[in-house]
Coordinates of C-alpha atoms in Angstrom, one line a residue:
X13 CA -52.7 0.7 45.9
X14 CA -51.6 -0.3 49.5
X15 CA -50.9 -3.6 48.4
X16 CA -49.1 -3.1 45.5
X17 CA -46.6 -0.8 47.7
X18 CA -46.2 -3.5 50.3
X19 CA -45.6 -5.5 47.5
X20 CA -42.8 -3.7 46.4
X21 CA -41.4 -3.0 49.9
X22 CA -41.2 -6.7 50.7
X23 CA -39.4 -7.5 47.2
X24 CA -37.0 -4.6 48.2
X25 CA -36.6 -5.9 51.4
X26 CA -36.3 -9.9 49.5
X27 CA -33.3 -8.5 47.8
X28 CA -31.5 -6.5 50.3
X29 CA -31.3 -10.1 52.2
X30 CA -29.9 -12.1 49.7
X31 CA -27.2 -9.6 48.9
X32 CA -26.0 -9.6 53.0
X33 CA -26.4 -13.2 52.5
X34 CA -23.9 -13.6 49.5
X35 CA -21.9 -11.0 51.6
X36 CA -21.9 -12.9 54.8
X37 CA -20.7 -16.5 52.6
X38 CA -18.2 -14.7 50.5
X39 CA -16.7 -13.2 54.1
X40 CA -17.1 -16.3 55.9
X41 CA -15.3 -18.4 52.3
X42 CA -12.9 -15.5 52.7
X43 CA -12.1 -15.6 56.3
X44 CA -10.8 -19.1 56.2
X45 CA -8.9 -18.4 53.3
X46 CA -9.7 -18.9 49.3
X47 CA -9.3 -22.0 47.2
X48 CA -6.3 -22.4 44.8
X49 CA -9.4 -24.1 42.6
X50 CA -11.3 -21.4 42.9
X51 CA -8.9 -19.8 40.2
X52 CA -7.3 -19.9 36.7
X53 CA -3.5 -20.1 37.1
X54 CA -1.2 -19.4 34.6
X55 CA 2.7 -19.8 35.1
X56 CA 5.7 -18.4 34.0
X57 CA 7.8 -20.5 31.1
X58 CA 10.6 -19.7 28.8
X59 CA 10.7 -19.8 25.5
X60 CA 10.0 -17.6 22.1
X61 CA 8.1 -14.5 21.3
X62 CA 7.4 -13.1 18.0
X63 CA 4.7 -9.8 17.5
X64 CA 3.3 -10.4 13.9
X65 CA 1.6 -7.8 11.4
X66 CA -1.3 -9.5 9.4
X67 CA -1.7 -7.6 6.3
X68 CA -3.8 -8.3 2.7
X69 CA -2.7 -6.8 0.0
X70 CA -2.8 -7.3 -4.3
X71 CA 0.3 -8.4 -6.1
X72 CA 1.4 -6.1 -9.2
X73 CA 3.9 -5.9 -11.6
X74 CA 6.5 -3.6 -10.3
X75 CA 6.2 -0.9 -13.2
X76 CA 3.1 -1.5 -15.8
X77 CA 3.3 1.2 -18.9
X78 CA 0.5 2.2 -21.1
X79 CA 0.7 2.3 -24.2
X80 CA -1.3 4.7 -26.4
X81 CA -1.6 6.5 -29.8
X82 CA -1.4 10.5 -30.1
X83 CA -3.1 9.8 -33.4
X84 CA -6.6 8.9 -34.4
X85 CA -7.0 6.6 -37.5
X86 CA -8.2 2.8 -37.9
X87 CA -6.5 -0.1 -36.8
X88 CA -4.6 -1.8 -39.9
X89 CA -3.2 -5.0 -37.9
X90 CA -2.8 -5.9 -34.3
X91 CA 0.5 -7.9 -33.7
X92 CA 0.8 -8.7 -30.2
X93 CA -1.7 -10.6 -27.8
X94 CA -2.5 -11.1 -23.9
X95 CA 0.7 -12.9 -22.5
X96 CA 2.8 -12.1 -25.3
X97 CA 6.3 -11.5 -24.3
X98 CA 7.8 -8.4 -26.3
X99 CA 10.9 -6.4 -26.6
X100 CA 11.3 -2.6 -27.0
X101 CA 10.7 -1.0 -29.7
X102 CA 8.7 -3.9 -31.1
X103 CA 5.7 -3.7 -33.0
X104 CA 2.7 -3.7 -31.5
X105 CA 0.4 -2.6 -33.9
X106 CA -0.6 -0.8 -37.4
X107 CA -3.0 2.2 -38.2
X108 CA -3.9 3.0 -41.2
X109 CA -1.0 5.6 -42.6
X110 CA -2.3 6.4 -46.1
X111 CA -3.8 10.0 -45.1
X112 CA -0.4 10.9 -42.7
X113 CA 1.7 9.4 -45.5
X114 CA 0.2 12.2 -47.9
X115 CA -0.2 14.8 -45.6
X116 CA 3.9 14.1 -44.6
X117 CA 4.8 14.5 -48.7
X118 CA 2.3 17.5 -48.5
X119 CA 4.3 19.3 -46.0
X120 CA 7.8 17.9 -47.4
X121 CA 7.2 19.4 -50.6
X122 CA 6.2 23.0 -49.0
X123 CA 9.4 22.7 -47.0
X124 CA 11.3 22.3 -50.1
X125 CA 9.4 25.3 -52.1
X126 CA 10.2 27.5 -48.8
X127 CA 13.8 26.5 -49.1
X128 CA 14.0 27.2 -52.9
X129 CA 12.4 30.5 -52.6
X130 CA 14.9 31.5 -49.6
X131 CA 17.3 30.7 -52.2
X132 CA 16.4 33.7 -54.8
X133 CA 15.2 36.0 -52.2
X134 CA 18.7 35.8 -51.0
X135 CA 20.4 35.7 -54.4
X136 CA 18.0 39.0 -54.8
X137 CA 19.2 40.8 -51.8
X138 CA 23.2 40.1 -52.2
X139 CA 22.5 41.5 -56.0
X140 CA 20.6 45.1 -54.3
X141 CA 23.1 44.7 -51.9
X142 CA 25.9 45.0 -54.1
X143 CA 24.3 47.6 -56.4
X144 CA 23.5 50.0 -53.6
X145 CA 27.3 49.2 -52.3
X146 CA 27.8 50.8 -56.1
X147 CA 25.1 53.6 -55.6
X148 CA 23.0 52.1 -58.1
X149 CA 19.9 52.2 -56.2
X150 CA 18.2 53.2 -53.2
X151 CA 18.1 52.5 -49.9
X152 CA 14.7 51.3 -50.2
X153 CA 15.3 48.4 -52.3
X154 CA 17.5 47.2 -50.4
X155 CA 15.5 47.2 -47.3
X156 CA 12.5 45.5 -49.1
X157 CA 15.0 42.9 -50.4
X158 CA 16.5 42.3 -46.8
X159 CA 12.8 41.9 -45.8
X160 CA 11.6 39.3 -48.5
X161 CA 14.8 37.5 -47.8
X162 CA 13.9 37.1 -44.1
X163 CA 10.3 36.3 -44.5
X164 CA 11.8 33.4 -46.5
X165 CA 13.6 32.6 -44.1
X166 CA 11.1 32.2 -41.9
X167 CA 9.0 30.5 -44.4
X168 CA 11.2 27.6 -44.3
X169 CA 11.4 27.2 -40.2
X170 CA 7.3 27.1 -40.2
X171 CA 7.5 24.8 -43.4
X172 CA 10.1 22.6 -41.8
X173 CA 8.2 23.0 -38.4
X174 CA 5.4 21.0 -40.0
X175 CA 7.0 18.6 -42.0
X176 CA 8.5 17.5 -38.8
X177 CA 5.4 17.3 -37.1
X178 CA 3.9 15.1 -40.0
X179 CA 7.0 12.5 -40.2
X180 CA 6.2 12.0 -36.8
X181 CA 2.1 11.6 -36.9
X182 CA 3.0 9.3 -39.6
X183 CA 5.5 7.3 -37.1
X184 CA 3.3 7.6 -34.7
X185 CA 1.2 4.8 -36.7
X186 CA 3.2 2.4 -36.2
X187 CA 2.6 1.5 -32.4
X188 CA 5.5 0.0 -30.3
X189 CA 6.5 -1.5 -27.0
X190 CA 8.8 1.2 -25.3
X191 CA 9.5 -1.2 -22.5
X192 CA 10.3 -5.3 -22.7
X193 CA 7.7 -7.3 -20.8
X194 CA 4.9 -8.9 -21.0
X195 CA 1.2 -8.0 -22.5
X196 CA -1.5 -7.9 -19.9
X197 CA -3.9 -5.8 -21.6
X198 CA -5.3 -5.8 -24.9
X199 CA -7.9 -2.8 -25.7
X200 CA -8.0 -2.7 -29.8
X201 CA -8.7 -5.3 -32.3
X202 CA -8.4 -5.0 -36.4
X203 CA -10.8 -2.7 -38.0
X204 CA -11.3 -0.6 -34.7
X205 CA -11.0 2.8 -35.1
X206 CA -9.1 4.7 -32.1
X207 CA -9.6 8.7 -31.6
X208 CA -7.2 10.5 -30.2
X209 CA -8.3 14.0 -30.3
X210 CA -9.1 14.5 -26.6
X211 CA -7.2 12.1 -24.7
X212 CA -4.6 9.0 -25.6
X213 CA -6.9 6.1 -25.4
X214 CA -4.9 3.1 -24.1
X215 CA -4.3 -0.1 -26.5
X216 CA -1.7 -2.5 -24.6
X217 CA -0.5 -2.5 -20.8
X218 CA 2.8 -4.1 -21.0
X219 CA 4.5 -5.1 -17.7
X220 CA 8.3 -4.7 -17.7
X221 CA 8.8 -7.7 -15.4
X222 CA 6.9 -10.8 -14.1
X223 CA 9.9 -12.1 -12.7
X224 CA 10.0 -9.5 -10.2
X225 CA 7.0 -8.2 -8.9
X226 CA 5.2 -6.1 -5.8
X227 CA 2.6 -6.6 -3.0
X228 CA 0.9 -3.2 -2.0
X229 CA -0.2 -4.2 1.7
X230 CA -3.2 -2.1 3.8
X231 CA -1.5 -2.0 7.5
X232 CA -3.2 -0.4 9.8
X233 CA -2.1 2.7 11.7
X234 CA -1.6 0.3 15.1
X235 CA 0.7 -1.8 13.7
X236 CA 2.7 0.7 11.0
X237 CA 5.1 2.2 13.4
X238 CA 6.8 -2.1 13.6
X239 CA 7.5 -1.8 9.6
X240 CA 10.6 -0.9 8.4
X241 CA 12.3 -1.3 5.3
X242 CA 14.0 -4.6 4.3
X243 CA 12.0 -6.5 6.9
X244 CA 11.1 -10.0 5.8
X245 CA 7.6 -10.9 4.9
X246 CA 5.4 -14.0 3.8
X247 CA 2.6 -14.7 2.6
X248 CA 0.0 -17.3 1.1
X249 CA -2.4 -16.8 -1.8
X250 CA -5.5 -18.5 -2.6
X251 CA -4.1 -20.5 -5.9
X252 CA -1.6 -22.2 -4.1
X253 CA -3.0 -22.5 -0.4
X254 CA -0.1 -25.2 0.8
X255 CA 2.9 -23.2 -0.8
X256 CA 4.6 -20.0 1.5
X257 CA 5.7 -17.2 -0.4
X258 CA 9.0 -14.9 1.0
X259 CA 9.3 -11.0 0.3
X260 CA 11.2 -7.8 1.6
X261 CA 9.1 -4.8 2.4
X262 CA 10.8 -2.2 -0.1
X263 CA 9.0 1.1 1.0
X264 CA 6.3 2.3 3.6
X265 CA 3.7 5.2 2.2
X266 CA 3.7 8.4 4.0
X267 CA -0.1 8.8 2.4
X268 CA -3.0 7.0 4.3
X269 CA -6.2 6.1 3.2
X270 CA -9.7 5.3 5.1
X271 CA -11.5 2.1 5.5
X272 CA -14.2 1.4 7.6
X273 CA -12.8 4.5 10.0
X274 CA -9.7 2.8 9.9
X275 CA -6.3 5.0 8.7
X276 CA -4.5 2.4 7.0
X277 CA -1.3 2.7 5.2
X278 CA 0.2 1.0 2.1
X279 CA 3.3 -1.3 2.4
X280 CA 4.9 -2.2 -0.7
X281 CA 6.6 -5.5 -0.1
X282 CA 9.2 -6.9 -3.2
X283 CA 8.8 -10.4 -3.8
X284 CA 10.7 -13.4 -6.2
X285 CA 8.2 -14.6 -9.6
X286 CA 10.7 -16.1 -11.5
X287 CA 8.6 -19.0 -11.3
X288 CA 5.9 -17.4 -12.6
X289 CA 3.2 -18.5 -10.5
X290 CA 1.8 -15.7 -9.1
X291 CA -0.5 -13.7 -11.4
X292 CA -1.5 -9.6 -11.4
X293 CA -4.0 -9.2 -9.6
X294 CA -3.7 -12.3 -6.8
X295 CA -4.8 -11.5 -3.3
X296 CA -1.8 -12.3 -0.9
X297 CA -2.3 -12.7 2.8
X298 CA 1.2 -11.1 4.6
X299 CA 2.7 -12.0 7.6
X300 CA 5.4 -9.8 9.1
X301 CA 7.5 -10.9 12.2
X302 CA 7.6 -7.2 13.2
X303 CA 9.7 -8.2 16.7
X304 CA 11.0 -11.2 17.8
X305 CA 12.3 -12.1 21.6
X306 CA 14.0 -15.5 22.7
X307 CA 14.3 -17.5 25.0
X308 CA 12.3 -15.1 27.7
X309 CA 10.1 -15.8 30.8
X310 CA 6.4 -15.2 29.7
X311 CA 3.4 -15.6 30.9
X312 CA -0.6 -15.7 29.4
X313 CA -1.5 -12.5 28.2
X314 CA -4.6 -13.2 30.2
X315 CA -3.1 -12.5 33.4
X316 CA -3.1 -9.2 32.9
X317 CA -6.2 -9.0 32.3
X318 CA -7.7 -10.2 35.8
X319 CA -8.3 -7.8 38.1
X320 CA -9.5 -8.9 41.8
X321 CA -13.3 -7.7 42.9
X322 CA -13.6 -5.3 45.1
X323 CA -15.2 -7.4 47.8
X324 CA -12.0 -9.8 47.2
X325 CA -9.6 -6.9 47.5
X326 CA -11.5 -5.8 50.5
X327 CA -11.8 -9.1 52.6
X328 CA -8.3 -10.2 51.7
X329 CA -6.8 -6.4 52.3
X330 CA -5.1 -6.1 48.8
X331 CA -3.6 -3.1 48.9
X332 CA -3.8 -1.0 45.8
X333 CA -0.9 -0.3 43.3
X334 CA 0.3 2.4 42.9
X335 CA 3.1 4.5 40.5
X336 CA 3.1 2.1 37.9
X337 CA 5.0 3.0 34.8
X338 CA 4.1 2.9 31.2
X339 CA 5.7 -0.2 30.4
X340 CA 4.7 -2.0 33.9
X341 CA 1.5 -4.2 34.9
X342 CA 0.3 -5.5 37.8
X343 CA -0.5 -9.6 38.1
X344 CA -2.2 -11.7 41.2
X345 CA -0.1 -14.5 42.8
X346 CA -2.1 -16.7 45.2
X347 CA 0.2 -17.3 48.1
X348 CA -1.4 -19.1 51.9
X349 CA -5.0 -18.1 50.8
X350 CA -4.5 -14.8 49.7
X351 CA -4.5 -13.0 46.4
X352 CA -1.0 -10.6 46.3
X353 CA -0.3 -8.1 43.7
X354 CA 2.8 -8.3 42.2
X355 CA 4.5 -5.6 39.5
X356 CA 6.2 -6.9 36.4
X357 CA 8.4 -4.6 34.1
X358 CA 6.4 -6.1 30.0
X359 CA 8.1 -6.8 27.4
X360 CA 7.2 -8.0 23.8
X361 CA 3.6 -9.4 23.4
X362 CA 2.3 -11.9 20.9
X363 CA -0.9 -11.4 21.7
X364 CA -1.5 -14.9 23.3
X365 CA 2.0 -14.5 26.1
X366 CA 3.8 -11.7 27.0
X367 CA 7.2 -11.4 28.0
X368 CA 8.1 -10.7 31.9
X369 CA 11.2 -8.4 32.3
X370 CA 11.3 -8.4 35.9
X371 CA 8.7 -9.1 38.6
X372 CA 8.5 -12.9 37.8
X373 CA 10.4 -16.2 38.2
X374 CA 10.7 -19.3 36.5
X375 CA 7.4 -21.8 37.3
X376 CA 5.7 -19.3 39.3
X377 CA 1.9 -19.2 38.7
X378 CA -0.4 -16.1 38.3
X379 CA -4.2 -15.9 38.4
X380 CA -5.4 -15.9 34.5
X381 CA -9.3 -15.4 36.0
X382 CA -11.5 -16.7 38.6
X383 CA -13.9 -19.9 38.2
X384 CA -17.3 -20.1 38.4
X385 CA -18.7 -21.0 41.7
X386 CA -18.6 -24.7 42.6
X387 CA -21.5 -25.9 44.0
X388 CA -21.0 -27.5 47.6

């Protein structure tokens, strides 16, 4: 056991050395002054800035409509196909008819019974009406006449109410575009039969316009408050990965979704198909120049980034900064051996150079970060 703790005090001991060795070099290095190569330097240009949003998003047709049935039956004929351009009000397909057809001449024919027997029961009552004008008969039979004439009466709306609602059923079998476009989606083929008793099931998706079409973009809550509308956007997609693609952000969603413990929000840019190239469904990666500053001093990004150790700031008596304001940094200049602080007013930031306001002139060089230790 003794030797195992004077083991362990002479390791201590080892290590306290070294470190009031590096110490002791560091001070003597630092007492002479510091080498210019002993640093990263960065210095201050002119030129451009733009901050850009990168988005993905999935280009859509700007307004895709379903088209359903409300009636159940089997499918006659299907007249339109995937890709098919249609107009409105063409047809799109057939059901079978033959039951509504009957059950429409059913309810036609009780509609005209109802009206025909509306017809005497009124031709009754004005006859009772006139003989009890004559006190020829009673009161009662005219009040039961007045009452068979107005359940006729009624007769006829509930008769008329169905025949109605057959004409349509049977109209409702011949399916047709309500909007012109395009067909994207096909659901039903010939001989199918489609139910509609619980829900429409869906037969065609028709888009209205290819020409003109929509990106809906995921931006992330960092980068949202740059978008605004009618800001210009471009993008790539996979298919064509040496053409550019130009759009116009149309609309930014106040309702934000989750990914990955991200809050991202959907941008909805507008973009030009007349070509036709771009398909539903394409990925597209999006590029918006959220900000753009020219001709402006900047500087690497990086050199805001270094900060001075606190040996350096304590051999070379940097003082520390104080008071700076929100939109303010501090860089290192390295002027006759010694690192100075100096405060710059930011600007916009690409990421890779930011843009100096005031603090910094034209060619003068800032530390980006310190070397490794040259060996001697």
């Amino acid at each position: 056991m003794p030797k195992k703790k004077n083991l362990k005090k002479k390791s201590i001991l080892l290590t306290i050395i070294i470190v009031l060795g590096l110490i002791y070099a560091f001070w003597s290095k630092g007492s002479k002054g510091l080498n210019p190569a002993d640093f990263e330097m960065g210095e201050v240009t002119k030129g451009n800035l733009a901050y850009e949003v990168t988005a993905t998003g999935t280009i859509n047709p700007i307004n895709t409509v379903t088209v359903g049935t409300q009636v159940s039956g089997i499918v006659e004929k299907v007249l339109a196909d995937y890709n098919d351009d249609v107009k409105e009000g063409q047809i799109l397909a057939l059901l079978d008819s033959s039951t509504l057809k009957e059950q429409m001449e059913k309810s036609e024919a009780n509609y005209e019974l109802a009206k025909a027997k509306e017809s005497k029961a009124k031709l009754n009552y004005e006859r009772i009406k006139k003989l009890y004008q004559d006190k020829l008969t009673s009161s009662a039979s005219l009040e039961d006449a007045e009452i068979a004439y107005k359940e006729t009466s009624a007769n006829v709306l509930s008769a008329k109410a169905d025949y109605n609602i057959s004409k349509k059923n049977f109209e409702y079998a011949t399916i047709t575009s309500p909007v012109s476009g395009t067909v994207i989606t096909k659901e039903i083929e010939q001989g199918q039969t489609v139910a509609a008793s619980f829900s429409t099931p869906t037969l065609f998706e028709v888009a209205e316009d290819l020409s003109k079409m929509q990106i809906e973009a995921s931006v992330s809550e960092a980068d949202i408050g740059y978008i605004k509308p009618d800001m210009a956007a471009t993008f790539t997609v996979d298919a064509y990965p040496n053409d550019k693609f130009f759009g116009k952000i149309r609309q930014v969603r106040l309702s934000p979704t989750e990914e990955s413990n991200v809050v991202m929000y959907t941008v909805i840019i507008e973009i030009d198909n007349s070509s036709r190239k771009l398909l539903p469904g394409m990925t597209a990666s999006v590029i918006i120049k959220a900000e753009e500053a020219n001709d402006v001093l900047m500087v690497s990004a990086m050199a805001l980034q270094y900060k001075p150790s606190t040996a350096v700031k304590a051999m070379m008596d940097v003082k520390k900064v104080k008071d700076i304001a929100e939109n303010q940094d501090v860089v290192y200049l390295f002027e006759k051996g010694k690192i100075v602080p100096r405060i710059i007013t930011k600007g916009l930031s690409d990421m890779t150079n930011i843009e100096v306001k005031e603090g910094l002139s034209m060619g003068e060089k800032v530390i980006i970060e310190a070397n490794e230790p040259r060996r001697r």
